[in-house]
JSON list of C-alpha atoms in Angstrom, two decimals:
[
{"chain": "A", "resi": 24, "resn": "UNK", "atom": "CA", "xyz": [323.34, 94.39, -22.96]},
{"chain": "A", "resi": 25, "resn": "UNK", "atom": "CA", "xyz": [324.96, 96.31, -20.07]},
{"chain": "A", "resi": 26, "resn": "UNK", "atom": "CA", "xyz": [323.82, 99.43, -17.83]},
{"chain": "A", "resi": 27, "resn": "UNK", "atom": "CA", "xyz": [326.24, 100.95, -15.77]},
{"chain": "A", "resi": 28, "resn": "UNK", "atom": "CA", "xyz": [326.46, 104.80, -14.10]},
{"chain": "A", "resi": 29, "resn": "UNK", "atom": "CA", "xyz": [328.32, 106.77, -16.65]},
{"chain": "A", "resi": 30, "resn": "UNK", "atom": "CA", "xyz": [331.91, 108.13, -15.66]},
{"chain": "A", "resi": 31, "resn": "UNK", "atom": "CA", "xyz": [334.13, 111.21, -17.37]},
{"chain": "A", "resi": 32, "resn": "UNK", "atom": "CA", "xyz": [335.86, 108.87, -19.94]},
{"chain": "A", "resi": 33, "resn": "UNK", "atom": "CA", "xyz": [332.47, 108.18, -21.26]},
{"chain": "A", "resi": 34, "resn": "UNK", "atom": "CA", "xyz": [331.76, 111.89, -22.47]},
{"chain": "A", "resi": 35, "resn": "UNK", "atom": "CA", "xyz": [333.01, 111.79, -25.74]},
{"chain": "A", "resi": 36, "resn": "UNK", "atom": "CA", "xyz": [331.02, 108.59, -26.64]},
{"chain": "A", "resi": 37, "resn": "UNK", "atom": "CA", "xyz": [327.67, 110.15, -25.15]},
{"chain": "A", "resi": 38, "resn": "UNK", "atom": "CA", "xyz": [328.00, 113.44, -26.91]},
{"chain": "A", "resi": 39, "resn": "UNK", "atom": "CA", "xyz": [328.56, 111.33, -30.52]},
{"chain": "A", "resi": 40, "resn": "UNK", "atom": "CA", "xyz": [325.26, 109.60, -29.78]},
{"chain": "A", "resi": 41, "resn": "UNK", "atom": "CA", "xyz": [323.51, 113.17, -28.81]},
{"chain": "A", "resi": 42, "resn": "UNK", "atom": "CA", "xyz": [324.73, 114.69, -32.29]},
{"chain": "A", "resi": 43, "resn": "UNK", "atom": "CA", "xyz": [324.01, 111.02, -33.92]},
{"chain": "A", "resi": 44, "resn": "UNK", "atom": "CA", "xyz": [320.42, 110.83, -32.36]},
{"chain": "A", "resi": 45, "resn": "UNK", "atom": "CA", "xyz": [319.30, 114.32, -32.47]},
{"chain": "A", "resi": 46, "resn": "UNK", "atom": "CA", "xyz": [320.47, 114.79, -36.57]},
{"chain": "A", "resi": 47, "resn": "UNK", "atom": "CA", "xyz": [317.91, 111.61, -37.30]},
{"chain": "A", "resi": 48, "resn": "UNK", "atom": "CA", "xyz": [315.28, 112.80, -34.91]},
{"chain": "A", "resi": 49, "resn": "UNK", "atom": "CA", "xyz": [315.36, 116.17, -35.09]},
{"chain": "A", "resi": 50, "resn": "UNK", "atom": "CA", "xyz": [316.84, 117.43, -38.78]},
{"chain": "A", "resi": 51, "resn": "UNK", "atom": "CA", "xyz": [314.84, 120.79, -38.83]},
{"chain": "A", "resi": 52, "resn": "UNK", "atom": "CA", "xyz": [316.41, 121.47, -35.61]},
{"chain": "A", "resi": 53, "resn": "UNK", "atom": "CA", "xyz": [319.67, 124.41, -35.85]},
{"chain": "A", "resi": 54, "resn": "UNK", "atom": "CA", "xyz": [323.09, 122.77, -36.56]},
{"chain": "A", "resi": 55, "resn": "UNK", "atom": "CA", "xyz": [323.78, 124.65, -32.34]},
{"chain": "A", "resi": 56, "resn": "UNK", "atom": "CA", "xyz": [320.97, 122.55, -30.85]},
{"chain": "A", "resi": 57, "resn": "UNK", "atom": "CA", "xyz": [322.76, 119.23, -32.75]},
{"chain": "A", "resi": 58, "resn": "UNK", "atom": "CA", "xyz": [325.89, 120.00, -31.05]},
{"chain": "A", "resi": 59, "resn": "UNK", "atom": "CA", "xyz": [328.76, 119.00, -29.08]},
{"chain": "A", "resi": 60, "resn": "UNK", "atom": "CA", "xyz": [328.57, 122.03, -27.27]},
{"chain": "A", "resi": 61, "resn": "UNK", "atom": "CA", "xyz": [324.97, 121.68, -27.04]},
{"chain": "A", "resi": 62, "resn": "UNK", "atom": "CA", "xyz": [325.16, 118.00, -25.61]},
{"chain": "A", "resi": 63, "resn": "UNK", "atom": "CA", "xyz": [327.99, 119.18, -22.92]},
{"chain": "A", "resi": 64, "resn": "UNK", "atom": "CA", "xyz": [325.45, 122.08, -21.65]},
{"chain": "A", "resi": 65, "resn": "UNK", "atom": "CA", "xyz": [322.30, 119.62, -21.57]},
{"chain": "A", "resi": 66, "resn": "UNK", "atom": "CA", "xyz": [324.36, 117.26, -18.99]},
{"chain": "A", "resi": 67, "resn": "UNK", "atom": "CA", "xyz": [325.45, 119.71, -16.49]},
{"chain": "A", "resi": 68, "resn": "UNK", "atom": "CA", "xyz": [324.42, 118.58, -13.02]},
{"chain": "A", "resi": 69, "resn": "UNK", "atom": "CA", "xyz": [322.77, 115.35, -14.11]},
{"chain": "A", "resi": 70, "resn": "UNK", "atom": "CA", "xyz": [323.72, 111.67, -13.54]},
{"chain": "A", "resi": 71, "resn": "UNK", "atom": "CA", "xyz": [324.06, 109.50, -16.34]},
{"chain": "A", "resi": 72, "resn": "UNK", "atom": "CA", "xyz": [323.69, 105.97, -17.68]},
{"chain": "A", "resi": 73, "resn": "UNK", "atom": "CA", "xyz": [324.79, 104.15, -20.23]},
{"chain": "A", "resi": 74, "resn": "UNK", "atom": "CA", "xyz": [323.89, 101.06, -22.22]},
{"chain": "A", "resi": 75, "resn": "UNK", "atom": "CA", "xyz": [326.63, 99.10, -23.43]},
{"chain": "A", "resi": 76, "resn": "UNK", "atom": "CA", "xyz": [326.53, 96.06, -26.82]},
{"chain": "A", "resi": 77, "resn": "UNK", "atom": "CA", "xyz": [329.91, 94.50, -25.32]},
{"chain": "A", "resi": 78, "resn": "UNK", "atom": "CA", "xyz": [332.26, 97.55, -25.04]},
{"chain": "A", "resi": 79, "resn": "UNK", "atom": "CA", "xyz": [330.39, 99.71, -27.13]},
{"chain": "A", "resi": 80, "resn": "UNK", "atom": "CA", "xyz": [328.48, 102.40, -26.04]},
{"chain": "A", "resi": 81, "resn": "UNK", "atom": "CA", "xyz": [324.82, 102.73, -27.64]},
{"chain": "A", "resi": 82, "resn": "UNK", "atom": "CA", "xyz": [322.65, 104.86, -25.36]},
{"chain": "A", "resi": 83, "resn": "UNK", "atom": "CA", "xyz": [322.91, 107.27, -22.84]},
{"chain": "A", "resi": 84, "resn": "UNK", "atom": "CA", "xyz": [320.15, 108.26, -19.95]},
{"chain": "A", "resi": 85, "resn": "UNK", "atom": "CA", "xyz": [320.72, 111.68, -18.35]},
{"chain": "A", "resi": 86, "resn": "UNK", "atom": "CA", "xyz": [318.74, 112.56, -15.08]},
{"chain": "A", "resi": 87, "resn": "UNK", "atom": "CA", "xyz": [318.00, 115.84, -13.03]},
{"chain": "A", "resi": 88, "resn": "UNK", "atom": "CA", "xyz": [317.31, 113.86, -9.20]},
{"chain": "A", "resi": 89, "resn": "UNK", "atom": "CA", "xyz": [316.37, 117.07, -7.89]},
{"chain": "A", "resi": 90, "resn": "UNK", "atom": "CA", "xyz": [313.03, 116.88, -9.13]},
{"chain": "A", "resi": 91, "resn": "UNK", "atom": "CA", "xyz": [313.26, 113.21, -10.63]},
{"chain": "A", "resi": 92, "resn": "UNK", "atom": "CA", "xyz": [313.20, 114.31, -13.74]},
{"chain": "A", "resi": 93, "resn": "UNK", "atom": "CA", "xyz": [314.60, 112.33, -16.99]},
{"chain": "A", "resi": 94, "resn": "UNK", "atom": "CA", "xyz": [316.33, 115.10, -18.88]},
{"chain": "A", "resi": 95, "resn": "UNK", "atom": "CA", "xyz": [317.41, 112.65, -21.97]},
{"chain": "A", "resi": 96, "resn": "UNK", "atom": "CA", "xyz": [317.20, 109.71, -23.71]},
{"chain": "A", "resi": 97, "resn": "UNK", "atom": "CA", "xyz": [319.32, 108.96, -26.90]},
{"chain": "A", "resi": 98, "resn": "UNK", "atom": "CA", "xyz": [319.76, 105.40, -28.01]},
{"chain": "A", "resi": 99, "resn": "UNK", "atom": "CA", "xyz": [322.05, 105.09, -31.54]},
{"chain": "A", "resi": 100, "resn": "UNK", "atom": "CA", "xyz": [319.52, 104.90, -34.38]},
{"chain": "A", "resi": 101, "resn": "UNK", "atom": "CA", "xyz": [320.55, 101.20, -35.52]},
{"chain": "A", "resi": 102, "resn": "UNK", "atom": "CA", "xyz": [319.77, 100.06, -31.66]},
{"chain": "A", "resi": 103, "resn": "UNK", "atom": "CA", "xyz": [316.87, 101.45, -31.37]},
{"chain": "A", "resi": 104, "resn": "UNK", "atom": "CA", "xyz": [313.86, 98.95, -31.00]},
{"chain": "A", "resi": 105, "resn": "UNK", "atom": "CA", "xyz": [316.14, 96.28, -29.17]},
{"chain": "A", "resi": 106, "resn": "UNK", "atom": "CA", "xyz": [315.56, 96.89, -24.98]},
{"chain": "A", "resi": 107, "resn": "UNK", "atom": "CA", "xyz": [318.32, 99.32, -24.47]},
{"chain": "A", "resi": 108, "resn": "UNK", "atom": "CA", "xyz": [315.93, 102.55, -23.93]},
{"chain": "A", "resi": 109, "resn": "UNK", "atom": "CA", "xyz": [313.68, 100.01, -21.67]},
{"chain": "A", "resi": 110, "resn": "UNK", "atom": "CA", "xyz": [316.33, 98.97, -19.52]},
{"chain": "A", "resi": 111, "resn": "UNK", "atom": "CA", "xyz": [317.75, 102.50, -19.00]},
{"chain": "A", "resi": 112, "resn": "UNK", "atom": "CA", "xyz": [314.45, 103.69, -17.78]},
{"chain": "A", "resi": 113, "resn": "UNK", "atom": "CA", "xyz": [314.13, 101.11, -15.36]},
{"chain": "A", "resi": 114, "resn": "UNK", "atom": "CA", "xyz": [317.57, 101.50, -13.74]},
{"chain": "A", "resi": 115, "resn": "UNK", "atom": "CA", "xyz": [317.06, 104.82, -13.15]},
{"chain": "A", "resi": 116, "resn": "UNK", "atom": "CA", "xyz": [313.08, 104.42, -11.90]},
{"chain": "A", "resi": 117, "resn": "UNK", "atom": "CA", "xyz": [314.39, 101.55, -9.57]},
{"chain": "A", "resi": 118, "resn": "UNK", "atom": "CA", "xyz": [317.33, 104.83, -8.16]},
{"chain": "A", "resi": 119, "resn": "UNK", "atom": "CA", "xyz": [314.35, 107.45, -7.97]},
{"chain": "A", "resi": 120, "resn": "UNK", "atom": "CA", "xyz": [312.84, 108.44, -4.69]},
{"chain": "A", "resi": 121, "resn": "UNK", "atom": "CA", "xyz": [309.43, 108.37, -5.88]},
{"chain": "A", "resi": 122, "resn": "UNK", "atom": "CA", "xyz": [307.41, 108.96, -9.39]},
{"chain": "A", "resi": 123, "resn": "UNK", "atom": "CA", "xyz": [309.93, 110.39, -12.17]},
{"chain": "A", "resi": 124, "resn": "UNK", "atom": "CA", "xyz": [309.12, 112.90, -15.07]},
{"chain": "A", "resi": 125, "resn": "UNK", "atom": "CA", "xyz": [310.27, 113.53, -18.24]},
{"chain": "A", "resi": 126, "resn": "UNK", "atom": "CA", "xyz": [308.44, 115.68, -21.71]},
{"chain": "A", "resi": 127, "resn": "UNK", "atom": "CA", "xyz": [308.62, 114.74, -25.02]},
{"chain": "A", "resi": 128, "resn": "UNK", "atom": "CA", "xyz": [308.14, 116.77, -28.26]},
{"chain": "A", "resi": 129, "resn": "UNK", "atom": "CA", "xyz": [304.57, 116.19, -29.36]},
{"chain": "A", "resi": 130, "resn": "UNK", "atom": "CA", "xyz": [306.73, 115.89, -32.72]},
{"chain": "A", "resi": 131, "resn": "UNK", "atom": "CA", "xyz": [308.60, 113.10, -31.38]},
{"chain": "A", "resi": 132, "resn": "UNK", "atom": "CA", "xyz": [305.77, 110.33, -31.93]},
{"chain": "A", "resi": 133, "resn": "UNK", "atom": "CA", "xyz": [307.78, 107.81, -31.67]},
{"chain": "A", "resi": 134, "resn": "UNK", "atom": "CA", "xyz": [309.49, 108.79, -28.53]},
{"chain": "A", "resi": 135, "resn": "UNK", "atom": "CA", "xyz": [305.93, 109.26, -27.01]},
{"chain": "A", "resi": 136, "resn": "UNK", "atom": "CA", "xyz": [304.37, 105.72, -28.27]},
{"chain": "A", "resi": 137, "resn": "UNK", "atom": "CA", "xyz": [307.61, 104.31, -26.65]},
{"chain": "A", "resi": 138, "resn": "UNK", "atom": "CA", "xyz": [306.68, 105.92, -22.91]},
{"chain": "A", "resi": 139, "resn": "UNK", "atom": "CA", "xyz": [303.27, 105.25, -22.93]},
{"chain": "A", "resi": 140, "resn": "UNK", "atom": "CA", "xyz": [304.21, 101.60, -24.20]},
{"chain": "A", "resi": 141, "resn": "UNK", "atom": "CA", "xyz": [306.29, 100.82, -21.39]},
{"chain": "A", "resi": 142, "resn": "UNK", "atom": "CA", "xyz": [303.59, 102.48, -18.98]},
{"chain": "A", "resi": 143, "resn": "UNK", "atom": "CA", "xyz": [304.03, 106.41, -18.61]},
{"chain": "A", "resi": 144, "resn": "UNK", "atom": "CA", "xyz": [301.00, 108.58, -17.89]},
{"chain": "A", "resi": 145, "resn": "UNK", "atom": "CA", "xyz": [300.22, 112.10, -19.72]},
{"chain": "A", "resi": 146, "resn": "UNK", "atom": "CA", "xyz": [299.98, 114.41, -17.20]},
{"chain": "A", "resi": 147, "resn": "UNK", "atom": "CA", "xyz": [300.66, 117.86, -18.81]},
{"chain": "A", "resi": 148, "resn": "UNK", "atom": "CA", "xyz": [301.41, 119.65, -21.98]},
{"chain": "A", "resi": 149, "resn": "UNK", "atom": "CA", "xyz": [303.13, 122.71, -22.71]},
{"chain": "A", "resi": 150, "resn": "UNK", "atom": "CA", "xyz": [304.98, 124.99, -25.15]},
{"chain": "A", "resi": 151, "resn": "UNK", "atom": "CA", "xyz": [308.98, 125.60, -25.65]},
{"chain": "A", "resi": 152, "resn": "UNK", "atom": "CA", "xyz": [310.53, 127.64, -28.36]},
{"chain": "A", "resi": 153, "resn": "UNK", "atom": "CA", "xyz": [310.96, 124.03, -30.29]},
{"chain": "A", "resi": 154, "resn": "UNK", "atom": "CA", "xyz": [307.05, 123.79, -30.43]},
{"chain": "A", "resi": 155, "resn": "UNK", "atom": "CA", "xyz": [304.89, 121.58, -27.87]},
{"chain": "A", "resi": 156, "resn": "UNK", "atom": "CA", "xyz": [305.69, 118.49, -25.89]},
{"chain": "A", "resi": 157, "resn": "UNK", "atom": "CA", "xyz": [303.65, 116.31, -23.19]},
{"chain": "A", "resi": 158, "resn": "UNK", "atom": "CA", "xyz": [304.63, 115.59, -19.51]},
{"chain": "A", "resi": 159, "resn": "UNK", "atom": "CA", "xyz": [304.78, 112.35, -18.86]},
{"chain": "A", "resi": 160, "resn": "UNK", "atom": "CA", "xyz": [305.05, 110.50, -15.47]},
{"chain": "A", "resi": 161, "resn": "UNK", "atom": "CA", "xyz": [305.66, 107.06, -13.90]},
{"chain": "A", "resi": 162, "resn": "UNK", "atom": "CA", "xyz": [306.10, 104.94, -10.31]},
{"chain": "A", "resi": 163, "resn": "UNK", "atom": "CA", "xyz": [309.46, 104.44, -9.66]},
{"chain": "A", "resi": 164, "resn": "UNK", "atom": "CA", "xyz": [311.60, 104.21, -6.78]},
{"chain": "A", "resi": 165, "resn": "UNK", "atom": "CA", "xyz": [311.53, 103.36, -2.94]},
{"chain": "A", "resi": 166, "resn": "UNK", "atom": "CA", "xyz": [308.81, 105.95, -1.81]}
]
């Protein structure tokens, strides 16, 4: 498995994993919030990463380095489980200046057993219009 920074010609293969990813995790979610259109406005002004199986592109990492904050995660469902989420959060810990963020829906279970696994901290909780989610935080970085 590859990581590499994420270019323009990538886009198309990101957003299919976003619609892919967030139909299996999030099916009660509107058809908008599934989107293409919704995937292109999550990404504006964020770096991105991607994991590739050869050629193929299977996961996607999205950051916000003004606050060091991991927007997204989306690995393809039939990769999930095999190191490609793990190595995209350390790539981009190892780029932060200092500790990163991210939240997870509280829904999400598995997304939040996978952070704490692989040593994120609770540090908050909250409320969105999609229902509640925890703030998470780890090391990363230089500082």
């Amino acid at each position: 498995m590859a990581i590499r920074r994420a270019g323009a010609a990538d886009q198309a293969a990101c957003a299919a994993i976003f619609t892919e990813t967030m139909a299996a995790t999030f099916p009660h979610e509107p058809a908008a919030a599934r989107s293409i259109a919704a995937y292109d406005a999550s990404v504006v002004g964020e770096e991105q990463w991607v994991a590739l199986a050869g050629s193929r592109i299977i996961g996607y990492i999205s950051v916000y380095w003004p606050s060091n904050f991991i927007h997204s995660l989306y690995i393809l469902p039939t990769w999930q489980g095999q190191g490609a989420g793990r190595q995209l959060v350390e790539t981009v810990l190892h780029q932060a200046l200092g500790d990163m963020e991210l939240k997870t829906d509280k829904v999400n279970s598995r997304a939040f057993a996978f952070y704490r696994h692989i040593g994120w901290r609770v540090v908050g909780e909250g409320m969105a219009a999609t229902g509640p989610w925890w703030r998470l935080r780890r090391s990363g970085g230089v500082l």
